[in-house]
Short mmCIF file of C-alpha atoms in Angstrom, two decimals:
data_model
loop_
_atom_site.label_atom_id
_atom_site.label_comp_id
_atom_site.label_asym_id
_atom_site.label_seq_id
_atom_site.Cartn_x
_atom_site.Cartn_y
_atom_site.Cartn_z
CA MET C 1 88.97 96.93 165.21
CA GLU C 2 92.67 96.90 164.31
CA MET C 3 93.39 94.70 167.32
CA PHE C 4 90.82 92.11 166.30
CA ALA C 5 91.99 92.15 162.70
CA LYS C 6 95.46 91.20 163.94
CA ALA C 7 93.92 88.42 166.01
CA LEU C 8 92.20 87.01 162.93
CA PHE C 9 95.56 86.81 161.18
CA LEU C 10 96.97 84.96 164.18
CA CYS C 11 94.30 82.32 163.75
CA LEU C 12 95.84 81.45 160.38
CA ALA C 13 99.04 80.45 162.13
CA LEU C 14 97.69 79.06 165.38
CA ALA C 15 94.30 77.43 164.68
CA LEU C 16 93.71 74.08 166.41
CA SER C 17 91.20 71.27 165.91
CA ASN C 18 88.45 72.92 167.93
CA GLY C 19 88.86 76.14 165.98
CA ALA C 20 90.43 78.08 168.84
CA PRO C 21 94.08 79.17 169.04
CA ALA C 22 95.94 77.88 172.05
CA HIS C 23 96.03 80.09 175.11
CA PRO C 24 99.40 81.72 175.88
CA GLN C 25 100.01 79.36 178.79
CA GLU C 26 99.93 76.45 176.32
CA ALA C 27 103.25 77.43 174.75
CA ALA C 28 105.23 74.64 173.15
CA VAL C 29 107.48 72.40 175.24
CA ASP C 30 111.12 72.61 174.22
CA ASP C 31 111.55 69.45 172.13
CA ALA C 32 115.35 69.66 172.27
CA ASP C 33 115.29 69.42 176.08
CA ALA C 34 113.18 66.25 175.81
CA GLY C 35 115.51 64.67 173.23
CA LEU C 36 112.83 64.97 170.54
CA PRO C 37 113.01 66.52 167.07
CA ASP C 38 112.27 70.26 167.07
CA ARG C 39 110.24 71.48 164.09
CA CYS C 40 111.33 75.05 164.78
CA GLU C 41 114.84 74.05 163.75
CA GLY C 42 113.58 73.91 160.15
CA LEU C 43 112.80 70.24 159.66
CA GLU C 44 111.79 68.78 156.31
CA PHE C 45 108.47 67.09 157.05
CA ASP C 46 107.79 63.61 155.66
CA ALA C 47 104.00 64.07 155.50
CA ILE C 48 101.22 66.43 156.62
CA THR C 49 97.49 65.74 156.93
CA PRO C 50 94.49 66.83 158.96
CA ASP C 51 92.95 64.04 161.02
CA ASP C 52 89.22 63.28 161.21
CA ASN C 53 88.81 65.93 163.95
CA GLY C 54 90.57 68.69 161.99
CA THR C 55 93.88 68.60 163.87
CA THR C 56 96.83 68.98 161.51
CA ILE C 57 99.40 66.21 161.96
CA PHE C 58 103.02 66.74 160.91
CA PHE C 59 105.19 63.59 160.47
CA LYS C 60 108.97 63.40 160.67
CA GLY C 61 110.84 60.12 160.98
CA GLY C 62 109.27 58.13 163.80
CA HIS C 63 107.64 61.19 165.36
CA LEU C 64 104.69 63.48 164.77
CA TRP C 65 103.23 66.76 166.02
CA GLU C 66 99.53 67.34 166.60
CA GLY C 67 98.45 70.89 165.80
CA PHE C 68 100.52 73.99 165.11
CA LEU C 69 102.30 74.05 168.46
CA GLY C 70 103.35 71.53 171.08
CA PRO C 71 106.02 68.85 171.45
CA ALA C 72 106.78 65.87 169.23
CA LYS C 73 105.61 62.39 170.16
CA PRO C 74 106.31 58.93 168.71
CA SER C 75 104.08 58.23 165.69
CA ASN C 76 103.04 54.87 167.08
CA GLU C 77 101.30 56.54 170.02
CA LEU C 78 98.53 57.52 167.59
CA PHE C 79 99.10 54.96 164.83
CA LYS C 80 100.54 51.96 166.66
CA GLU C 81 100.44 49.65 163.65
CA LEU C 82 103.15 51.68 161.91
CA ASP C 83 105.69 49.81 164.02
CA GLU C 84 103.74 46.69 164.97
CA ILE C 85 102.93 45.70 161.40
CA HIS C 86 105.49 47.35 159.15
CA ASN C 87 108.28 48.05 161.63
CA ILE C 88 109.35 51.24 159.87
CA GLY C 89 108.09 54.13 161.97
CA HIS C 90 108.19 56.76 159.26
CA VAL C 91 105.53 57.97 156.85
CA ASP C 92 106.24 58.80 153.19
CA ALA C 93 102.93 60.56 152.43
CA ALA C 94 99.50 61.12 153.97
CA PHE C 95 96.12 62.62 153.15
CA ARG C 96 92.56 62.74 154.48
CA MET C 97 89.55 61.80 152.34
CA GLN C 98 85.85 62.11 153.11
CA LYS C 99 83.83 58.89 152.96
CA GLY C 100 80.15 59.42 153.57
CA ASP C 101 79.72 61.22 156.89
CA HIS C 102 83.25 60.56 158.14
CA HIS C 103 86.88 61.08 157.10
CA ASP C 104 89.56 58.45 156.59
CA ILE C 105 93.30 59.05 156.87
CA TYR C 106 95.62 57.28 154.45
CA LEU C 107 99.26 56.82 155.45
CA PHE C 108 101.84 55.55 152.91
CA LEU C 109 104.99 53.64 153.88
CA ASP C 110 107.22 52.29 151.12
CA ASP C 111 104.84 50.13 149.02
CA LYS C 112 102.05 49.89 151.62
CA VAL C 113 99.02 52.01 152.48
CA PHE C 114 97.32 52.18 155.89
CA ASN C 115 93.70 53.36 156.19
CA TYR C 116 92.62 54.81 159.56
CA CYS C 117 89.22 55.95 160.78
CA ASN C 118 89.16 57.63 164.21
CA HIS C 119 92.79 56.50 164.62
CA THR C 120 91.70 52.85 164.24
CA LEU C 121 93.19 50.80 161.41
CA ASP C 122 90.51 49.51 159.04
CA HIS C 123 90.16 45.76 158.57
CA GLY C 124 92.42 44.33 155.89
CA TYR C 125 95.08 47.01 156.08
CA PRO C 126 97.88 47.63 155.34
CA LYS C 127 97.51 46.83 151.66
CA PRO C 128 99.85 47.20 148.70
CA ILE C 129 99.49 50.69 147.21
CA GLN C 130 98.76 49.16 143.80
CA GLU C 131 95.80 47.24 145.23
CA GLU C 132 94.19 50.33 146.76
CA PHE C 133 95.34 52.92 144.18
CA PRO C 134 96.11 51.17 140.85
CA GLY C 135 98.79 52.93 138.85
CA VAL C 136 100.23 54.89 141.78
CA PRO C 137 103.95 54.23 142.43
CA ALA C 138 105.53 53.16 145.70
CA HIS C 139 108.00 55.19 147.77
CA LEU C 140 106.03 58.40 147.37
CA ASP C 141 107.21 61.87 148.34
CA ALA C 142 103.80 63.42 149.15
CA ALA C 143 100.05 63.18 148.62
CA VAL C 144 97.04 65.47 148.97
CA GLU C 145 93.32 65.12 148.26
CA CYS C 146 91.63 67.38 145.71
CA PRO C 147 87.79 67.28 145.76
CA LYS C 148 85.54 67.84 142.78
CA GLY C 149 85.15 71.55 142.09
CA GLU C 150 88.79 72.21 142.87
CA CYS C 151 89.89 69.41 140.54
CA GLY C 152 87.77 68.12 137.65
CA ALA C 153 86.65 65.13 139.73
CA ASP C 154 87.33 63.83 143.23
CA SER C 155 91.05 63.18 143.00
CA VAL C 156 94.26 62.55 144.89
CA LEU C 157 97.56 64.13 143.83
CA PHE C 158 100.51 61.81 144.43
CA PHE C 159 103.97 63.40 144.18
CA LYS C 160 107.19 61.63 143.28
CA GLY C 161 110.05 63.83 142.18
CA HIS C 162 108.74 66.36 139.67
CA ASP C 163 105.99 63.97 138.54
CA VAL C 164 102.44 64.31 139.81
CA HIS C 165 100.21 61.26 139.50
CA VAL C 166 96.60 62.46 139.46
CA TYR C 167 94.37 59.63 140.69
CA ASP C 168 90.71 59.94 139.65
CA VAL C 169 88.75 58.43 142.55
CA PRO C 170 85.50 57.55 140.68
CA THR C 171 87.23 55.84 137.72
CA LYS C 172 90.37 54.62 139.56
CA THR C 173 92.55 55.85 136.71
CA VAL C 174 95.83 57.79 136.83
CA LYS C 175 97.20 60.59 134.68
CA THR C 176 100.83 61.58 135.15
CA LYS C 177 101.95 65.19 134.78
CA ALA C 178 105.40 66.78 135.02
CA TRP C 179 105.60 69.97 137.08
CA PRO C 180 109.33 70.82 136.90
CA HIS C 181 108.62 74.45 137.92
CA LEU C 182 107.35 73.28 141.32
CA PRO C 183 109.90 72.27 143.99
CA VAL C 184 110.11 68.58 144.83
CA CYS C 185 107.50 68.26 147.57
CA THR C 186 108.43 66.21 150.62
CA SER C 187 104.87 66.74 151.90
CA ALA C 188 101.70 68.39 150.62
CA PHE C 189 98.74 69.91 152.43
CA ARG C 190 95.28 71.19 151.50
CA TRP C 191 93.88 73.92 153.73
CA LEU C 192 90.37 74.82 152.57
CA GLU C 193 90.82 75.55 148.84
CA HIS C 194 94.55 76.31 149.16
CA TYR C 195 97.27 73.78 148.26
CA TYR C 196 100.77 73.82 149.72
CA CYS C 197 103.95 72.02 148.70
CA PHE C 198 106.40 71.74 151.61
CA HIS C 199 110.12 71.47 150.86
CA GLY C 200 112.73 71.86 153.56
CA HIS C 201 111.39 74.36 156.09
CA ASN C 202 109.69 76.28 153.27
CA PHE C 203 106.37 75.96 151.48
CA THR C 204 105.01 77.01 148.08
CA ARG C 205 101.31 77.47 147.28
CA PHE C 206 100.26 75.98 143.94
CA ASN C 207 97.26 75.45 141.68
CA PRO C 208 96.13 71.78 142.04
CA VAL C 209 95.14 71.51 138.36
CA SER C 210 98.04 73.22 136.59
CA GLY C 211 100.71 73.29 139.28
CA GLU C 212 101.04 77.02 138.63
CA VAL C 213 102.63 79.09 141.39
CA SER C 214 101.35 82.65 141.88
CA GLY C 215 102.79 85.17 144.30
CA SER C 216 106.06 85.39 146.15
CA TYR C 217 107.25 81.90 147.09
CA PRO C 218 108.77 79.97 148.77
CA LYS C 219 107.90 81.15 152.28
CA ASP C 220 109.12 79.93 155.64
CA ALA C 221 106.58 77.58 157.23
CA ARG C 222 107.64 78.75 160.68
CA ASN C 223 106.02 82.11 159.96
CA TYR C 224 102.64 80.53 159.18
CA PHE C 225 102.13 76.90 160.14
CA MET C 226 103.59 76.65 163.61
CA ARG C 227 104.41 78.75 166.63
CA CYS C 228 108.13 79.28 166.89
CA PRO C 229 110.11 81.83 168.94
CA ASN C 230 111.33 84.78 166.84
CA PHE C 231 109.28 83.71 163.82
CA GLY C 232 106.15 85.31 162.40
CA HIS C 233 103.31 85.24 164.88
CA GLY C 234 105.05 83.04 167.43
CA GLY C 235 107.17 84.06 170.38
CA ASP C 236 105.50 86.76 172.46
CA SER C 237 102.37 87.18 170.30
CA LYS C 238 99.09 87.26 172.19
CA ILE C 239 95.62 86.11 171.25
CA ILE C 240 92.93 88.74 171.63
CA LYS C 241 90.46 88.39 174.47
CA CYS C 242 86.88 87.65 173.53
CA SER C 243 85.88 90.78 175.42
CA ASP C 244 87.82 92.85 172.81
CA VAL C 245 86.11 91.38 169.74
CA VAL C 246 84.28 93.76 167.39
CA LEU C 247 82.84 92.54 164.06
CA ASP C 248 81.99 94.43 160.89
CA ALA C 249 79.80 91.69 159.44
CA ILE C 250 78.85 88.03 159.72
CA THR C 251 76.99 85.68 157.39
CA SER C 252 76.46 82.02 156.47
CA ASP C 253 76.17 80.79 152.89
CA ASP C 254 73.96 78.09 151.38
CA THR C 255 76.58 75.40 152.03
CA GLY C 256 76.70 76.14 155.76
CA LYS C 257 80.03 77.98 155.77
CA SER C 258 80.14 80.92 158.20
CA TYR C 259 82.15 84.09 157.55
CA PHE C 260 83.23 86.67 160.15
CA PHE C 261 84.58 90.02 158.92
CA ALA C 262 86.71 92.54 160.83
CA GLY C 263 88.82 95.28 159.25
CA PRO C 264 90.83 93.88 156.32
CA MET C 265 90.48 90.25 157.49
CA TYR C 266 87.84 87.57 157.44
CA MET C 267 87.62 84.25 159.24
CA ARG C 268 85.82 81.26 157.83
CA LEU C 269 84.36 78.26 159.62
CA ASP C 270 83.37 75.28 157.48
CA THR C 271 82.92 72.51 160.00
CA ILE C 272 84.42 71.67 163.35
CA ARG C 273 86.66 69.20 161.45
CA ASP C 274 88.30 72.07 159.60
CA GLY C 275 88.46 74.66 162.39
CA LEU C 276 88.60 78.44 162.07
CA HIS C 277 90.83 79.98 159.44
CA ALA C 278 91.66 83.64 158.79
CA PHE C 279 92.64 85.36 155.54
CA PRO C 280 92.78 88.87 154.06
CA ILE C 281 89.39 89.74 152.56
CA THR C 282 91.06 90.56 149.23
CA ARG C 283 92.27 86.98 148.86
CA THR C 284 88.70 85.86 148.21
CA TRP C 285 86.99 89.12 147.20
CA ARG C 286 89.82 91.08 145.62
CA GLU C 287 87.79 94.24 144.96
CA MET C 288 87.00 94.70 148.68
CA THR C 289 90.17 96.64 149.45
CA SER C 290 88.64 98.73 152.26
CA GLY C 291 86.81 96.07 154.24
CA VAL C 292 83.01 95.74 154.48
CA ASP C 293 80.12 97.39 156.31
CA ALA C 294 77.60 94.55 155.92
CA VAL C 295 77.36 91.19 154.19
CA PHE C 296 74.51 88.79 153.45
CA SER C 297 74.05 85.64 151.36
CA TYR C 298 71.19 85.03 148.95
CA THR C 299 70.81 81.96 146.73
CA ASP C 300 74.37 81.19 145.61
CA LYS C 301 75.54 84.80 145.83
CA MET C 302 77.31 86.95 148.41
CA TYR C 303 76.16 90.58 148.73
CA MET C 304 78.88 92.82 150.18
CA ILE C 305 78.11 96.42 151.15
CA LYS C 306 80.73 99.10 151.59
CA ASP C 307 79.80 102.79 151.89
CA ASP C 308 77.11 103.39 149.22
CA GLN C 309 78.19 100.50 146.98
CA VAL C 310 76.89 96.91 146.66
CA TYR C 311 79.17 94.19 145.29
CA ILE C 312 77.55 90.88 144.33
CA TYR C 313 79.74 87.78 144.00
CA LYS C 314 78.69 84.48 142.49
CA GLY C 315 79.63 81.52 144.67
CA GLY C 316 81.32 78.24 143.77
CA ALA C 317 84.87 77.03 144.32
CA HIS C 318 85.87 80.71 144.08
CA TYR C 319 83.81 83.88 144.39
CA THR C 320 83.53 85.94 141.18
CA LEU C 321 82.26 89.53 140.96
CA ILE C 322 79.18 89.62 138.73
CA GLU C 323 79.59 91.78 135.64
CA GLY C 324 78.22 95.28 136.08
CA TYR C 325 78.98 95.54 139.79
CA PRO C 326 79.41 97.37 142.06
CA LYS C 327 76.15 99.31 141.92
CA THR C 328 74.84 101.92 144.31
CA LEU C 329 72.77 100.96 147.35
CA LYS C 330 69.91 102.99 145.96
CA GLU C 331 70.03 101.25 142.60
CA GLU C 332 70.40 97.70 143.95
CA LEU C 333 68.39 97.69 147.19
CA GLY C 334 66.45 100.94 147.23
CA VAL C 335 68.36 102.07 150.32
CA GLU C 336 70.23 105.30 151.04
CA GLY C 337 72.61 106.06 153.89
CA HIS C 338 75.07 104.00 155.91
CA VAL C 339 74.26 100.31 156.48
CA ASP C 340 75.38 98.85 159.82
CA ALA C 341 74.24 95.25 159.30
CA ALA C 342 72.23 93.08 156.90
CA PHE C 343 70.92 89.54 157.19
CA LEU C 344 68.63 87.13 155.40
CA CYS C 345 66.89 84.11 156.96
CA PRO C 346 67.14 80.65 155.31
CA ASN C 347 64.67 80.02 152.47
CA GLU C 348 63.40 83.61 152.61
CA HIS C 349 63.63 86.44 150.10
CA THR C 350 63.54 89.46 152.42
CA VAL C 351 66.80 91.03 153.54
CA HIS C 352 66.68 92.90 156.84
CA ILE C 353 68.85 96.02 156.84
CA VAL C 354 69.95 97.77 160.04
CA GLN C 355 70.63 101.51 159.81
CA GLY C 356 71.30 103.12 163.16
CA GLN C 357 68.42 102.19 165.43
CA MET C 358 66.08 101.29 162.55
CA ILE C 359 65.53 98.00 160.72
CA ARG C 360 64.15 98.06 157.17
CA ASP C 361 63.08 95.21 154.88
CA VAL C 362 63.75 94.76 151.18
CA ASP C 363 61.99 92.10 149.08
CA LEU C 364 64.70 90.71 146.81
CA THR C 365 62.13 89.27 144.38
CA ALA C 366 60.59 92.69 143.70
CA THR C 367 61.44 94.88 140.70
CA PRO C 368 62.49 97.52 141.45
CA ARG C 369 63.61 96.75 144.98
CA VAL C 370 62.28 99.19 147.55
CA ALA C 371 62.96 99.39 151.29
CA ASN C 372 59.94 99.79 153.58
CA GLU C 373 59.66 102.52 156.19
CA GLY C 374 61.09 100.26 158.87
CA TRP C 375 60.73 99.93 162.64
CA PRO C 376 62.76 101.22 165.57
CA LEU C 377 65.05 98.75 167.29
CA PRO C 378 65.39 98.20 171.04
CA LEU C 379 69.16 98.11 170.67
CA PRO C 380 71.41 100.92 169.34
CA GLY C 381 74.89 100.41 167.88
CA ILE C 382 74.44 97.01 166.18
CA ASP C 383 77.63 95.97 164.35
CA ALA C 384 76.55 92.78 162.57
CA GLY C 385 73.75 90.25 162.34
CA ARG C 386 72.86 86.87 160.91
CA CYS C 387 69.83 84.59 160.75
CA GLY C 388 69.88 80.81 160.98
CA PRO C 389 67.67 77.84 161.85
CA GLU C 390 67.71 78.82 165.55
CA GLY C 391 66.77 82.45 164.96
CA ILE C 392 68.54 85.78 164.71
CA GLU C 393 71.78 86.89 166.33
CA VAL C 394 72.74 90.56 166.38
CA PHE C 395 76.24 91.51 167.48
CA LYS C 396 77.25 94.60 169.40
CA GLY C 397 80.87 94.74 170.42
CA SER C 398 81.89 91.53 172.15
CA GLN C 399 78.30 90.53 172.95
CA TYR C 400 75.35 89.33 170.93
CA TYR C 401 71.59 89.07 171.37
CA LYS C 402 69.31 86.27 170.24
CA TYR C 403 65.80 86.70 168.83
CA LYS C 404 63.40 84.04 167.54
CA SER C 405 62.61 85.93 164.35
CA ALA C 406 62.88 89.27 162.55
CA MET C 407 59.35 90.05 163.69
CA THR C 408 60.38 89.47 167.31
CA LEU C 409 63.41 91.74 166.84
CA ALA C 410 61.32 94.52 165.30
CA ALA C 411 58.53 94.22 167.89
CA SER C 412 60.77 94.08 170.97
CA ARG C 413 60.97 97.15 173.16
CA ILE C 414 63.51 95.76 175.63
CA ALA C 415 66.71 94.00 174.54
CA PRO C 416 67.15 90.42 175.80
CA GLN C 417 69.98 89.37 178.09
CA PRO C 418 73.29 89.79 176.21
CA LEU C 419 75.48 86.75 175.56
CA ASP C 420 79.27 86.84 175.38
CA ILE C 421 81.23 85.86 172.28
CA THR C 422 83.18 82.71 173.19
CA SER C 423 86.44 81.15 172.09
CA GLY C 424 84.51 78.38 170.36
CA MET C 425 82.75 80.94 168.14
CA MET C 426 85.63 83.24 167.27
CA GLY C 427 88.95 81.66 168.21
CA CYS C 428 89.59 84.35 170.82
CA GLN C 429 90.87 83.91 174.39
CA ASP C 430 88.23 83.69 177.12
#
């Protein structure tokens, strides 16, 4: 378990567009030997943005890096119009914005904005910044999108010096704020609900509404956002093999986000465009200081079980512990004893609880809640389980088993053929 928890933390530093950290043999080419800029030397990035596939792009001068490791390449290899049209080759600011079922990338150069979809420049671009974003100044330092729920409305934060120009997308209006306590950002980056101001080779995490900085900052980006020799998780660090994976819990919420829990860490998958990302559990659920035994989602709430306690968190932009919790398993679910796994199928109200080699059901609409007598399982030692549109998956070590329904799982006397956890699922090394 400790080994996999460390691997989850590595994903934070090494995640790529397909959600899987690079294999050790994919170590970065020495940029200095190729006559290219080397981000491990502590460069000050001009702009940072994810592309429409989820790969993070770092810009510096006329070059860019795709992902958190690998060599630099000329920017015009991906965005050829930067030189052909504007003949500058550098990017002042960049951000990605969702439009319908796809994402567009906006690149800012002096007083112009370029709009790309799938690395193809949209018709009519580049345009003057004022035409596309009225009230936003030219020669920007940084930009980052801020969707509704994290900001009051769908917005873009444009940075210039200590001023932040908050562009309201629906109304096309701008409000200017002064955040003198925040370093001057040469680039800005949103990673899930976290916002980062990059300055020099450091970064500072900030609140996108107030600009407030909490925690110990600045931190060196080379310890978190790239793989560099002798820094953080770079150098000789290894990615865990999929055959060594062991989970404590797994669940998916009503918005389709999946959560994997192991030891003190959890990994979250939103969409393939955002990849896999790992964080300490306490960053999102601060009361869960000792990890979890089982987790399931019901309506807009997350139920987290540890020992004989149930913690219920209300969802939203941030999870909040509901007043009066934790409560005992007996009080909340009518269950006593250790819980190995718990899962709830979409649009249902019955949670299935695994205890040893028994599965028991609890109707969440009943008052009081009472667990039934249960049924024996064909499979001992289940670590985690989840239910989705394609059926049930129960995890045991580095393998999992698929069942069409809870009834099929309870009625089975022989376990189906086990399936191996893959790098695409967990970001491990095949």
